Tab-separated table of C-alpha atoms in Angstrom:
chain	number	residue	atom	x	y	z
O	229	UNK	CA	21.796	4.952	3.051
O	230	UNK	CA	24.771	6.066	2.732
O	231	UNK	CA	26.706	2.993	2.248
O	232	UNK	CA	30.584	2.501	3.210
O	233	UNK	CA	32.204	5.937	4.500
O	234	UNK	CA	35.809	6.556	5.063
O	235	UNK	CA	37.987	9.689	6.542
O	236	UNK	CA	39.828	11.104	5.587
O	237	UNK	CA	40.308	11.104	2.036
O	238	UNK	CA	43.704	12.219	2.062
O	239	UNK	CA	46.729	12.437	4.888
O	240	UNK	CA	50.330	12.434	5.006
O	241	UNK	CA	52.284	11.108	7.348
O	242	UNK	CA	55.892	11.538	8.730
O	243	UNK	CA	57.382	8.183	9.738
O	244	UNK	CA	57.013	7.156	13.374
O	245	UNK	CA	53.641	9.136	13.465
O	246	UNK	CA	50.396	7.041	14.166
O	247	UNK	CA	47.078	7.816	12.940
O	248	UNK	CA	43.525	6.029	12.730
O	249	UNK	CA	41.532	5.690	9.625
O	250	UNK	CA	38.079	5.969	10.412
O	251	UNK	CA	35.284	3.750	8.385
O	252	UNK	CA	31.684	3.817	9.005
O	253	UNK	CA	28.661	1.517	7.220
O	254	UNK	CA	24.974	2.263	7.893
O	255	UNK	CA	23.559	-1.187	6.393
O	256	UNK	CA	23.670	-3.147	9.489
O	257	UNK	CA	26.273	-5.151	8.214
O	258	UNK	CA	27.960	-7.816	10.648
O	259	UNK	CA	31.138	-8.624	8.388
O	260	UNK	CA	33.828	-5.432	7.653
O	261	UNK	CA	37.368	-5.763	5.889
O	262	UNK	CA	40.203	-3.725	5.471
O	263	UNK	CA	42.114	-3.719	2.661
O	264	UNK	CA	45.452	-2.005	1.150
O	265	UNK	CA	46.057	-1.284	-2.374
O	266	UNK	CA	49.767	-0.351	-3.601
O	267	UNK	CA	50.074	0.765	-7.067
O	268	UNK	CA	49.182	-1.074	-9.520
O	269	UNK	CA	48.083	-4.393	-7.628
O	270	UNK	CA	45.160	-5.914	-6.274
O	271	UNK	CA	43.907	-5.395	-2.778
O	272	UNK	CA	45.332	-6.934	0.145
O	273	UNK	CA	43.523	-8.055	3.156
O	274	UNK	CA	44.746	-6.455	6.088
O	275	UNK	CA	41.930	-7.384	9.007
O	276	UNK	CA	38.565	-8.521	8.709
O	277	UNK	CA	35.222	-8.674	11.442
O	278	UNK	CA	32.672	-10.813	11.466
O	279	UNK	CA	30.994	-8.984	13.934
O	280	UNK	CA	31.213	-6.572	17.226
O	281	UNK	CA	34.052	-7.425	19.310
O	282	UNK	CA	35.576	-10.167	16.918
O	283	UNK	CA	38.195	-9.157	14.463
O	284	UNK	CA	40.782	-11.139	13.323
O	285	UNK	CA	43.936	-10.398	11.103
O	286	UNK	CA	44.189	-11.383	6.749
O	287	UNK	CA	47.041	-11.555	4.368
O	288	UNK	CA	49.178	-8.261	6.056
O	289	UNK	CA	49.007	-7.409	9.413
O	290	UNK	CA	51.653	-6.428	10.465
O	291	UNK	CA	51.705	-2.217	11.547
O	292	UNK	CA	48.165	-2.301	11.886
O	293	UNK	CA	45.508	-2.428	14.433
O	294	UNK	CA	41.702	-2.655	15.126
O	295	UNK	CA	38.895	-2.792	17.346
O	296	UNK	CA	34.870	-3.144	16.461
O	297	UNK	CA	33.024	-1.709	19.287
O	298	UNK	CA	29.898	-1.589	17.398
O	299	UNK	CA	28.376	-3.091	14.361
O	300	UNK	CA	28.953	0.407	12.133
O	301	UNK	CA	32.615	1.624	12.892
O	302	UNK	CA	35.772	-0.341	11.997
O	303	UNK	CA	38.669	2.119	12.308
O	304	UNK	CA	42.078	0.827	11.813
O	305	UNK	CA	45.088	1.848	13.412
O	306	UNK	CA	47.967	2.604	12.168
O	307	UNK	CA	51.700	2.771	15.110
O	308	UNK	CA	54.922	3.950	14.255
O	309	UNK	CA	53.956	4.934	10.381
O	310	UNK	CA	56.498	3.686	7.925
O	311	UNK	CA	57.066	4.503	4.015
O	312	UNK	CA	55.798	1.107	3.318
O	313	UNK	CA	52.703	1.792	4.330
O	314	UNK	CA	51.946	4.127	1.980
O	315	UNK	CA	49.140	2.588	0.084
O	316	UNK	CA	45.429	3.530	-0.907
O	317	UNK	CA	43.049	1.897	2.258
O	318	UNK	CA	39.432	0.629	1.438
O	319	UNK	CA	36.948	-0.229	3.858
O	320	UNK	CA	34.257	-2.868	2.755
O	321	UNK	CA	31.362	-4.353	5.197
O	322	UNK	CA	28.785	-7.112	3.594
O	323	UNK	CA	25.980	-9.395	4.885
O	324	UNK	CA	25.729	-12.786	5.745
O	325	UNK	CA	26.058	-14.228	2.226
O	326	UNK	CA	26.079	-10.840	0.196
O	327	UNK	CA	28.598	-9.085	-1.522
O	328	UNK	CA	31.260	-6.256	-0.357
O	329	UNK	CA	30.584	-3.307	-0.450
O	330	UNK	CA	33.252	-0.855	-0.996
O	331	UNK	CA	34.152	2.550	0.707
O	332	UNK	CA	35.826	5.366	-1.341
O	333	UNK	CA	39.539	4.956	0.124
O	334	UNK	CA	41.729	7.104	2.242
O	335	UNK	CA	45.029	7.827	0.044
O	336	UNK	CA	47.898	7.810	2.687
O	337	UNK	CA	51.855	8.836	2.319
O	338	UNK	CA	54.228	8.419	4.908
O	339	UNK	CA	57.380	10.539	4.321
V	65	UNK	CA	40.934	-19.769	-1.553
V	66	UNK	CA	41.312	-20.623	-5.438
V	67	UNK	CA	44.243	-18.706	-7.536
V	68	UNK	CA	42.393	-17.022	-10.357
V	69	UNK	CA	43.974	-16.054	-13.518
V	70	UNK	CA	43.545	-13.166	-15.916
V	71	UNK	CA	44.784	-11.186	-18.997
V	72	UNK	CA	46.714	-8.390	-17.642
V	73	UNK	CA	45.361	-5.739	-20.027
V	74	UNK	CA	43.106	-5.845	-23.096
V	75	UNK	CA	41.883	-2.730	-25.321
V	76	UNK	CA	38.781	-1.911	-27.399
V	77	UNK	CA	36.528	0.181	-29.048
V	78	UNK	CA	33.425	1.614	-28.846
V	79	UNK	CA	30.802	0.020	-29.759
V	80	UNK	CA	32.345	-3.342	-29.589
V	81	UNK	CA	31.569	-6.620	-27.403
V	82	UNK	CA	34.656	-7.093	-25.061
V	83	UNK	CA	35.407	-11.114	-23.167
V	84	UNK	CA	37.253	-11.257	-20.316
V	85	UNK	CA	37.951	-14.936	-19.416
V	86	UNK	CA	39.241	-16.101	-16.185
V	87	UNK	CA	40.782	-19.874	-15.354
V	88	UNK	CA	39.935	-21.227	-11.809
V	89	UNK	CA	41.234	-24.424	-12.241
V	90	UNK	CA	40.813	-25.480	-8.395
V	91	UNK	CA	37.222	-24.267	-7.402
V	92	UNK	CA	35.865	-25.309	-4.859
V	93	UNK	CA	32.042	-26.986	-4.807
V	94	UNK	CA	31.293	-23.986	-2.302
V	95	UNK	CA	32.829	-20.894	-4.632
V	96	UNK	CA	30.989	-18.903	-6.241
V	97	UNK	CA	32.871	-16.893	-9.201
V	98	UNK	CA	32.498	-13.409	-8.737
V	99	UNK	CA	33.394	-10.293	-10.865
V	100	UNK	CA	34.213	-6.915	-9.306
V	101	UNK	CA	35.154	-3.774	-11.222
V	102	UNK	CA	37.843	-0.726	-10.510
V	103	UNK	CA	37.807	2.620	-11.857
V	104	UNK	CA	40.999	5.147	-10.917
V	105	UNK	CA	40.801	6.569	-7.234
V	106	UNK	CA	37.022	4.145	-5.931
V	107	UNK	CA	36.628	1.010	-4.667
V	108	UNK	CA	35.962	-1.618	-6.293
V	109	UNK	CA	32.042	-2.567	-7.358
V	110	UNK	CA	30.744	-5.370	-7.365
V	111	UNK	CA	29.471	-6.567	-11.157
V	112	UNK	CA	28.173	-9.634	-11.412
V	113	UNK	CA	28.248	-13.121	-9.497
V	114	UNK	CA	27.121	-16.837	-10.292
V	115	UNK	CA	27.695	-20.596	-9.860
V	116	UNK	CA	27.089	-22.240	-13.223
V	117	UNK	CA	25.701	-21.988	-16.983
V	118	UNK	CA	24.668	-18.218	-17.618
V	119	UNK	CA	24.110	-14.918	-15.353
V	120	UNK	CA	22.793	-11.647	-16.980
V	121	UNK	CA	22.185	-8.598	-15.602
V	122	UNK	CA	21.660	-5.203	-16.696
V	123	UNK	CA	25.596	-4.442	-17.485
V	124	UNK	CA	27.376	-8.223	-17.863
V	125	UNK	CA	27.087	-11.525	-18.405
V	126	UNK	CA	28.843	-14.462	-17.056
V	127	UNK	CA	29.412	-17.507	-18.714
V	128	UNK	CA	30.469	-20.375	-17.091
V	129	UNK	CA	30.809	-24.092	-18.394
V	130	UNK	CA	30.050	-26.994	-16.885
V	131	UNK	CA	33.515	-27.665	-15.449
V	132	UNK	CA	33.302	-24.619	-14.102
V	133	UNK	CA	37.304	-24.194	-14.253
V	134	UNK	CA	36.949	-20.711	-16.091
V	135	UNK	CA	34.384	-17.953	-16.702
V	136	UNK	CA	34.215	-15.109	-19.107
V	137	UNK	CA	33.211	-11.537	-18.444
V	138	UNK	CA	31.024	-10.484	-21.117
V	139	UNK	CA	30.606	-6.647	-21.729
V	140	UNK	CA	28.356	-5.612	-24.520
V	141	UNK	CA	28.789	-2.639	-26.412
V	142	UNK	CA	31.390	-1.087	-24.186
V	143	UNK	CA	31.645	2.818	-24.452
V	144	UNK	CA	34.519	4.892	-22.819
V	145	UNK	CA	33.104	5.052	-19.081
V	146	UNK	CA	33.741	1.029	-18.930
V	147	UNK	CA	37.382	2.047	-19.172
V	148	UNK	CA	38.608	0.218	-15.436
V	149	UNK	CA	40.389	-3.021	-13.681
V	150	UNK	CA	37.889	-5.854	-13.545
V	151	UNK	CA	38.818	-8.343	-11.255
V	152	UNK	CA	37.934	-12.428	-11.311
V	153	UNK	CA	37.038	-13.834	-7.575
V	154	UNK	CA	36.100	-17.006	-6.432
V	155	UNK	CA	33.970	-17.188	-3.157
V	156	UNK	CA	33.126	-19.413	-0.527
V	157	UNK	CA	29.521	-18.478	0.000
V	158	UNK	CA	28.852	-21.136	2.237
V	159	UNK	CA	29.325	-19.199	5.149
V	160	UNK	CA	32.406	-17.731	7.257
V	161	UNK	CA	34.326	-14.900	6.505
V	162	UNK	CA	33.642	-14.551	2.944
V	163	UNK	CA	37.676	-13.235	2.521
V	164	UNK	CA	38.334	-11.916	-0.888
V	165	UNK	CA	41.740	-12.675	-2.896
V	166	UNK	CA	42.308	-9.804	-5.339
V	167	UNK	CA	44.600	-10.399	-8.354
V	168	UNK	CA	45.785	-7.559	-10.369
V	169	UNK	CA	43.225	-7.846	-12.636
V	170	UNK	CA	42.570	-6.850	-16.283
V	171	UNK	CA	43.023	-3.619	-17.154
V	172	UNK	CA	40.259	-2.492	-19.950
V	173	UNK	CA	40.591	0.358	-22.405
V	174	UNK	CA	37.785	1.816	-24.809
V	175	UNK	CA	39.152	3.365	-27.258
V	176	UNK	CA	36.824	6.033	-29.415
């Protein structure tokens, strides 16, 4: 398996652009997260599934969209970019009762 | 959720035994206390996870007493690599959305 996958690795953005960060899990897992992490700090929960077609938001929503159309893709959407969304994103999917599992991150910088 | 607290930062050798202990003063019957670790530029990985008394496994322990309030990481005979954030979770694992609260964590350094 490979686990929790996440493109890109790397993008920069110019404010008022929009982009989607892709994350994939092969594990058949029902629940995914997304989560921010600013310098420094812990992660944030931005939205969260608990299965195709439900999603719901966490902690900091705002700027950010998503959609589960099947079990293994989560991408999250990202209108109107803005400098304060510059932040290091990681994808994690899990069970029923299990732990997360974590994706690598995609490093984003909006200029 | 419960708030967890941490030591910001703690350094050691090689060689040595490191503790990281964690307060959780308002658990929950339902949480479980779960330890997740950071190195520079990955996600984080999950470490170690129990309810009460003692958890081993092949690179921690957890110790947690019977008021199960706090916990302590235990890390024996660190080397270099174990250089990384560890972060102190409690969980609901009764069910639902299993939402995690990161802290900042502890930041670890070996030291040769």
């Amino acid at each position: 398996n490979a686990g929790v996958t996440q493109t890109p690795k790397f993008r920069i953005l110019k404010i008022g652009q929009s982009m989607t960060l892709q994350c994939t899990q092969d594990m058949n897992h029902n629940y995914m997260y997304w989560y921010r992490q600013d310098p420094g700090m812990g992660l944030k929960l931005i939205y969260y599934s608990v299965g195709a077609g439900i999603t719901d938001k966490g902690e900091v929503p705002n700027g950010y969209n998503v959609s589960r159309s099947t079990t293994e893709d989560f991408p999250l959407r990202l209108e109107l970019a803005a400098p304060s969304q510059t932040s290091v994103y990681f994808c994690a999917s899990r069970r029923q009762t299990d732990t997360q599992y974590f994706g690598p991150g995609t490093r984003l910088t909006v200029l | 959720l419960a708030k967890t607290t941490q030591p910001i930062s703690m350094d050691s050798y090689e060689g040595q035994e490191v503790n990281i202990t964690c307060s959780h003063n308002n658990i929950a019957t339902n949480d479980y206390i779960t330890w997740y670790q950071q190195f520079p530029s990955q996600g984080p990985r999950f470490i170690i996870q129990g309810y009460k008394t003692k958890v081993t496994n092949e690179v921690a322990s957890l110790f947690i007493p019977a008021d199960r309030k706090s916990s302590t990481l235990s890390l024996p005979r660190v080397s270099l690599s174990d250089t990384a954030v560890y972060y102190c979770l409690v969980v609901d694992r009764s069910g639902g959305y299993n939402k995690l609260i990161f802290g900042a964590g502890t930041r670890l350094a070996v030291h040769p």
